[in-house]
PDB file of N, CA and C in Angstrom:
ATOM      1  N   MET A   1     -26.388 -32.927   1.256  1.00 69.00           N
ATOM      2  CA  MET A   1     -24.989 -32.824   0.829  1.00 69.00           C
ATOM      3  C   MET A   1     -25.277 -33.617  -0.344  1.00 69.00           C
ATOM      4  N   PRO A   2     -24.174 -33.038  -1.396  1.00 78.00           N
ATOM      5  CA  PRO A   2     -24.108 -34.114  -2.674  1.00 78.00           C
ATOM      6  C   PRO A   2     -23.369 -35.415  -2.197  1.00 78.00           C
ATOM      7  N   CYS A   3     -23.680 -36.371  -2.926  1.00 84.00           N
ATOM      8  CA  CYS A   3     -22.851 -37.492  -2.870  1.00 84.00           C
ATOM      9  C   CYS A   3     -22.878 -38.228  -3.989  1.00 84.00           C
ATOM     10  N   SER A   4     -21.964 -39.308  -4.357  1.00 90.00           N
ATOM     11  CA  SER A   4     -22.066 -40.296  -5.244  1.00 90.00           C
ATOM     12  C   SER A   4     -22.390 -41.437  -4.800  1.00 90.00           C
ATOM     13  N   ILE A   5     -22.794 -42.444  -5.610  1.00 89.00           N
ATOM     14  CA  ILE A   5     -22.943 -43.717  -5.239  1.00 89.00           C
ATOM     15  C   ILE A   5     -22.258 -44.801  -6.302  1.00 89.00           C
ATOM     16  N   ASP A   6     -21.387 -45.522  -5.933  1.00 92.00           N
ATOM     17  CA  ASP A   6     -20.685 -46.278  -6.916  1.00 92.00           C
ATOM     18  C   ASP A   6     -21.147 -47.863  -6.491  1.00 92.00           C
ATOM     19  N   LEU A   7     -21.327 -48.674  -7.296  1.00 91.00           N
ATOM     20  CA  LEU A   7     -21.457 -50.368  -7.489  1.00 91.00           C
ATOM     21  C   LEU A   7     -20.353 -50.707  -7.913  1.00 91.00           C
ATOM     22  N   ILE A   8     -19.395 -51.718  -7.444  1.00 91.00           N
ATOM     23  CA  ILE A   8     -18.363 -52.320  -8.089  1.00 91.00           C
ATOM     24  C   ILE A   8     -18.813 -53.515  -8.030  1.00 91.00           C
ATOM     25  N   ASP A   9     -18.770 -54.415  -9.179  1.00 91.00           N
ATOM     26  CA  ASP A   9     -18.785 -55.856  -9.330  1.00 91.00           C
ATOM     27  C   ASP A   9     -19.896 -56.371  -8.636  1.00 91.00           C
ATOM     28  N   ASP A  10     -21.062 -55.758  -8.429  1.00 89.00           N
ATOM     29  CA  ASP A  10     -22.101 -55.909  -7.837  1.00 89.00           C
ATOM     30  C   ASP A  10     -21.830 -56.628  -6.461  1.00 89.00           C
ATOM     31  N   GLU A  11     -20.803 -56.064  -5.907  1.00 92.00           N
ATOM     32  CA  GLU A  11     -20.256 -56.711  -4.296  1.00 92.00           C
ATOM     33  C   GLU A  11     -20.121 -55.576  -3.492  1.00 92.00           C
ATOM     34  N   THR A  12     -19.635 -54.565  -3.894  1.00 93.00           N
ATOM     35  CA  THR A  12     -19.290 -53.357  -2.996  1.00 93.00           C
ATOM     36  C   THR A  12     -19.775 -51.847  -3.507  1.00 93.00           C
ATOM     37  N   THR A  13     -20.294 -51.206  -2.250  1.00 93.00           N
ATOM     38  CA  THR A  13     -21.093 -49.855  -2.558  1.00 93.00           C
ATOM     39  C   THR A  13     -19.970 -48.841  -1.987  1.00 93.00           C
ATOM     40  N   PHE A  14     -19.933 -47.806  -2.619  1.00 94.00           N
ATOM     41  CA  PHE A  14     -18.799 -46.731  -2.183  1.00 94.00           C
ATOM     42  C   PHE A  14     -19.792 -45.428  -2.231  1.00 94.00           C
ATOM     43  N   LEU A  15     -19.902 -44.762  -1.183  1.00 91.00           N
ATOM     44  CA  LEU A  15     -20.525 -43.593  -1.062  1.00 91.00           C
ATOM     45  C   LEU A  15     -19.663 -42.310  -0.874  1.00 91.00           C
ATOM     46  N   THR A  16     -19.578 -41.575  -1.646  1.00 93.00           N
ATOM     47  CA  THR A  16     -18.686 -40.618  -1.615  1.00 93.00           C
ATOM     48  C   THR A  16     -18.971 -39.219  -1.701  1.00 93.00           C
ATOM     49  N   SER A  17     -18.503 -38.342  -0.584  1.00 93.00           N
ATOM     50  CA  SER A  17     -19.163 -36.962  -0.591  1.00 93.00           C
ATOM     51  C   SER A  17     -18.113 -35.914  -0.507  1.00 93.00           C
ATOM     52  N   ASP A  18     -18.229 -34.842  -0.650  1.00 91.00           N
ATOM     53  CA  ASP A  18     -17.490 -33.670  -0.536  1.00 91.00           C
ATOM     54  C   ASP A  18     -17.236 -33.376   0.891  1.00 91.00           C
ATOM     55  N   ARG A  19     -16.338 -32.959   1.383  1.00 88.00           N
ATOM     56  CA  ARG A  19     -16.168 -32.725   2.965  1.00 88.00           C
ATOM     57  C   ARG A  19     -16.730 -31.052   2.924  1.00 88.00           C
ATOM     58  N   GLU A  20     -17.379 -30.906   3.915  1.00 84.00           N
ATOM     59  CA  GLU A  20     -18.414 -29.562   4.118  1.00 84.00           C
ATOM     60  C   GLU A  20     -17.497 -28.133   4.218  1.00 84.00           C
ATOM     61  N   ARG A  21     -16.406 -28.441   5.149  1.00 86.00           N
ATOM     62  CA  ARG A  21     -15.507 -27.419   5.468  1.00 86.00           C
ATOM     63  C   ARG A  21     -14.377 -27.519   4.970  1.00 86.00           C
ATOM     64  N   ASP A  22     -13.701 -28.829   4.482  1.00 87.00           N
ATOM     65  CA  ASP A  22     -12.227 -28.647   3.868  1.00 87.00           C
ATOM     66  C   ASP A  22     -12.508 -29.199   2.511  1.00 87.00           C
ATOM     67  N   SER A  23     -11.234 -29.130   1.787  1.00 90.00           N
ATOM     68  CA  SER A  23     -11.025 -29.648   0.494  1.00 90.00           C
ATOM     69  C   SER A  23     -11.115 -31.138   0.439  1.00 90.00           C
ATOM     70  N   GLY A  24     -11.328 -31.408  -0.604  1.00 91.00           N
ATOM     71  CA  GLY A  24     -11.391 -33.034  -0.642  1.00 91.00           C
ATOM     72  C   GLY A  24     -12.619 -33.913  -0.452  1.00 91.00           C
ATOM     73  N   PHE A  25     -12.508 -35.110  -0.365  1.00 91.00           N
ATOM     74  CA  PHE A  25     -13.778 -35.788  -0.286  1.00 91.00           C
ATOM     75  C   PHE A  25     -13.427 -36.954   0.847  1.00 91.00           C
ATOM     76  N   ASP A  26     -14.723 -37.544   1.128  1.00 92.00           N
ATOM     77  CA  ASP A  26     -14.744 -38.873   2.084  1.00 92.00           C
ATOM     78  C   ASP A  26     -15.251 -39.887   1.107  1.00 92.00           C
ATOM     79  N   SER A  27     -14.913 -41.042   1.314  1.00 93.00           N
ATOM     80  CA  SER A  27     -15.533 -42.502   0.936  1.00 93.00           C
ATOM     81  C   SER A  27     -15.595 -43.230   1.776  1.00 93.00           C
ATOM     82  N   ILE A  28     -17.015 -43.805   1.763  1.00 92.00           N
ATOM     83  CA  ILE A  28     -17.040 -45.213   2.419  1.00 92.00           C
ATOM     84  C   ILE A  28     -17.480 -46.511   1.880  1.00 92.00           C
ATOM     85  N   HIS A  29     -16.955 -47.416   2.173  1.00 91.00           N
ATOM     86  CA  HIS A  29     -17.375 -48.698   1.375  1.00 91.00           C
ATOM     87  C   HIS A  29     -18.133 -49.458   2.210  1.00 91.00           C
ATOM     88  N   TRP A  30     -19.193 -50.223   1.482  1.00 91.00           N
ATOM     89  CA  TRP A  30     -19.680 -51.294   2.395  1.00 91.00           C
ATOM     90  C   TRP A  30     -19.932 -52.489   1.412  1.00 91.00           C
ATOM     91  N   THR A  31     -19.875 -53.663   2.053  1.00 92.00           N
ATOM     92  CA  THR A  31     -20.288 -55.017   1.312  1.00 92.00           C
ATOM     93  C   THR A  31     -21.657 -55.858   1.770  1.00 92.00           C
ATOM     94  N   PRO A  32     -22.101 -55.062   2.738  1.00 93.00           N
ATOM     95  CA  PRO A  32     -23.374 -55.991   3.193  1.00 93.00           C
ATOM     96  C   PRO A  32     -24.499 -56.113   1.947  1.00 93.00           C
ATOM     97  N   PRO A  33     -25.123 -57.132   1.730  1.00 92.00           N
ATOM     98  CA  PRO A  33     -25.968 -57.530   0.670  1.00 92.00           C
ATOM     99  C   PRO A  33     -27.301 -56.325   0.461  1.00 92.00           C
ATOM    100  N   ASP A  34     -27.768 -56.079   1.982  1.00 93.00           N
ATOM    101  CA  ASP A  34     -28.751 -55.007   1.978  1.00 93.00           C
ATOM    102  C   ASP A  34     -28.183 -53.659   1.243  1.00 93.00           C
ATOM    103  N   VAL A  35     -27.095 -53.411   1.745  1.00 92.00           N
ATOM    104  CA  VAL A  35     -26.628 -52.264   1.337  1.00 92.00           C
ATOM    105  C   VAL A  35     -26.241 -52.136  -0.434  1.00 92.00           C
ATOM    106  N   VAL A  36     -25.983 -53.169  -0.973  1.00 92.00           N
ATOM    107  CA  VAL A  36     -25.502 -53.612  -2.082  1.00 92.00           C
ATOM    108  C   VAL A  36     -26.629 -53.211  -3.032  1.00 92.00           C
ATOM    109  N   GLU A  37     -27.934 -54.027  -2.510  1.00 93.00           N
ATOM    110  CA  GLU A  37     -29.285 -54.181  -2.621  1.00 93.00           C
ATOM    111  C   GLU A  37     -29.936 -52.540  -3.325  1.00 93.00           C
ATOM    112  N   TRP A  38     -29.513 -51.848  -1.778  1.00 92.00           N
ATOM    113  CA  TRP A  38     -29.818 -50.489  -1.829  1.00 92.00           C
ATOM    114  C   TRP A  38     -29.215 -49.638  -3.080  1.00 92.00           C
ATOM    115  N   ALA A  39     -28.146 -49.783  -3.017  1.00 91.00           N
ATOM    116  CA  ALA A  39     -27.379 -48.943  -3.985  1.00 91.00           C
ATOM    117  C   ALA A  39     -27.727 -49.544  -5.473  1.00 91.00           C
ATOM    118  N   SER A  40     -27.864 -50.704  -5.926  1.00 92.00           N
ATOM    119  CA  SER A  40     -28.345 -51.040  -7.367  1.00 92.00           C
ATOM    120  C   SER A  40     -29.695 -50.584  -7.221  1.00 92.00           C
ATOM    121  N   GLY A  41     -30.688 -50.565  -6.452  1.00 93.00           N
ATOM    122  CA  GLY A  41     -31.982 -49.843  -6.558  1.00 93.00           C
ATOM    123  C   GLY A  41     -32.078 -48.702  -6.990  1.00 93.00           C
ATOM    124  N   MET A  42     -30.977 -47.636  -6.476  1.00 90.00           N
ATOM    125  CA  MET A  42     -30.902 -46.172  -6.433  1.00 90.00           C
ATOM    126  C   MET A  42     -30.047 -46.179  -7.852  1.00 90.00           C
ATOM    127  N   LEU A  43     -29.186 -46.733  -8.188  1.00 89.00           N
ATOM    128  CA  LEU A  43     -28.674 -46.616  -9.928  1.00 89.00           C
ATOM    129  C   LEU A  43     -29.688 -46.850 -10.665  1.00 89.00           C
ATOM    130  N   ASP A  44     -30.499 -48.011 -10.344  1.00 90.00           N
ATOM    131  CA  ASP A  44     -31.395 -48.466 -11.443  1.00 90.00           C
ATOM    132  C   ASP A  44     -32.563 -47.324 -11.702  1.00 90.00           C
ATOM    133  N   GLU A  45     -33.185 -46.668 -10.603  1.00 91.00           N
ATOM    134  CA  GLU A  45     -33.992 -45.682 -10.385  1.00 91.00           C
ATOM    135  C   GLU A  45     -33.467 -44.451 -11.447  1.00 91.00           C
ATOM    136  N   ALA A  46     -32.176 -43.950 -11.150  1.00 88.00           N
ATOM    137  CA  ALA A  46     -31.416 -42.885 -11.864  1.00 88.00           C
ATOM    138  C   ALA A  46     -31.372 -43.055 -13.286  1.00 88.00           C
ATOM    139  N   ALA A  47     -31.044 -44.646 -13.692  1.00 86.00           N
ATOM    140  CA  ALA A  47     -30.848 -44.650 -15.083  1.00 86.00           C
ATOM    141  C   ALA A  47     -32.312 -44.548 -15.876  1.00 86.00           C
ATOM    142  N   THR A  48     -33.334 -45.228 -14.992  1.00 87.00           N
ATOM    143  CA  THR A  48     -34.798 -44.963 -15.385  1.00 87.00           C
ATOM    144  C   THR A  48     -35.382 -43.608 -15.693  1.00 87.00           C
ATOM    145  N   ALA A  49     -34.909 -42.691 -15.067  1.00 86.00           N
ATOM    146  CA  ALA A  49     -35.097 -41.404 -14.528  1.00 86.00           C
ATOM    147  C   ALA A  49     -34.492 -40.340 -15.813  1.00 86.00           C
ATOM    148  N   SER A  50     -33.148 -40.827 -16.199  1.00 82.00           N
ATOM    149  CA  SER A  50     -32.618 -39.908 -17.046  1.00 82.00           C
ATOM    150  C   SER A  50     -32.908 -40.259 -18.516  1.00 82.00           C
ATOM    151  N   ALA A  51     -32.872 -39.169 -19.088  1.00 73.00           N
ATOM    152  CA  ALA A  51     -32.937 -39.080 -20.546  1.00 73.00           C
ATOM    153  C   ALA A  51     -31.703 -39.368 -21.571  1.00 73.00           C
ATOM    154  N   PRO A  52     -31.877 -39.821 -22.574  1.00 75.00           N
ATOM    155  CA  PRO A  52     -30.823 -40.372 -23.500  1.00 75.00           C
ATOM    156  C   PRO A  52     -30.272 -38.845 -23.923  1.00 75.00           C
ATOM    157  N   LEU A  53     -28.786 -39.036 -24.040  1.00 72.00           N
ATOM    158  CA  LEU A  53     -28.010 -37.914 -24.315  1.00 72.00           C
ATOM    159  C   LEU A  53     -28.360 -37.151 -25.823  1.00 72.00           C
ATOM    160  N   ASN A  54     -29.005 -38.032 -26.776  1.00 71.00           N
ATOM    161  CA  ASN A  54     -29.490 -37.845 -27.789  1.00 71.00           C
ATOM    162  C   ASN A  54     -30.635 -36.747 -27.688  1.00 71.00           C
ATOM    163  N   ASP A  55     -31.264 -36.782 -26.731  1.00 69.00           N
ATOM    164  CA  ASP A  55     -32.778 -36.035 -26.431  1.00 69.00           C
ATOM    165  C   ASP A  55     -32.084 -34.491 -26.041  1.00 69.00           C
ATOM    166  N   HIS A  56     -30.926 -34.425 -25.635  1.00 65.00           N
ATOM    167  CA  HIS A  56     -30.148 -32.884 -25.239  1.00 65.00           C
ATOM    168  C   HIS A  56     -29.229 -32.525 -26.154  1.00 65.00           C
ATOM    169  N   ALA A  57     -28.983 -33.330 -27.333  1.00 66.00           N
ATOM    170  CA  ALA A  57     -27.894 -32.909 -28.188  1.00 66.00           C
ATOM    171  C   ALA A  57     -28.311 -31.442 -28.963  1.00 66.00           C
ATOM    172  N   ASP A  58     -27.382 -30.702 -28.961  1.00 67.00           N
ATOM    173  CA  ASP A  58     -27.745 -29.252 -30.194  1.00 67.00           C
ATOM    174  C   ASP A  58     -28.009 -29.725 -31.349  1.00 67.00           C
ATOM    175  N   THR A  59     -29.114 -29.319 -31.860  1.00 59.00           N
ATOM    176  CA  THR A  59     -29.309 -29.571 -33.061  1.00 59.00           C
ATOM    177  C   THR A  59     -29.309 -28.537 -34.199  1.00 59.00           C
ATOM    178  N   ALA A  60     -28.522 -27.425 -33.719  1.00 52.00           N
ATOM    179  CA  ALA A  60     -28.257 -26.360 -34.512  1.00 52.00           C
ATOM    180  C   ALA A  60     -27.506 -26.641 -35.743  1.00 52.00           C
ATOM    181  N   GLU A  61     -26.522 -27.735 -35.646  1.00 56.00           N
ATOM    182  CA  GLU A  61     -25.806 -28.156 -36.660  1.00 56.00           C
ATOM    183  C   GLU A  61     -26.508 -29.127 -37.761  1.00 56.00           C
ATOM    184  N   SER A  62     -27.674 -29.603 -37.453  1.00 53.00           N
ATOM    185  CA  SER A  62     -28.288 -30.288 -38.495  1.00 53.00           C
ATOM    186  C   SER A  62     -29.078 -29.478 -39.476  1.00 53.00           C
TER     187      SER A  62
END
C-alpha cells in the first residue's frame, strides 16, 4: 500500500496512506523516539538514493 512518511521538527512522525476502498486518506502520528529515529533513517535513505533534478532535466532546449 503506497504511503508517505513525514517528519515534523524532528519530533513527530506522520504516516499517511490512501484508503483502499474509500476516497481520502488516513494519517497516523507518533512521537516515540524510536519511531522518529526510524522515520529519519527512511527519509535519509530516500534522499541518498534519489538523483538530483538536474540529472533528469530535458536538455532539448540547450
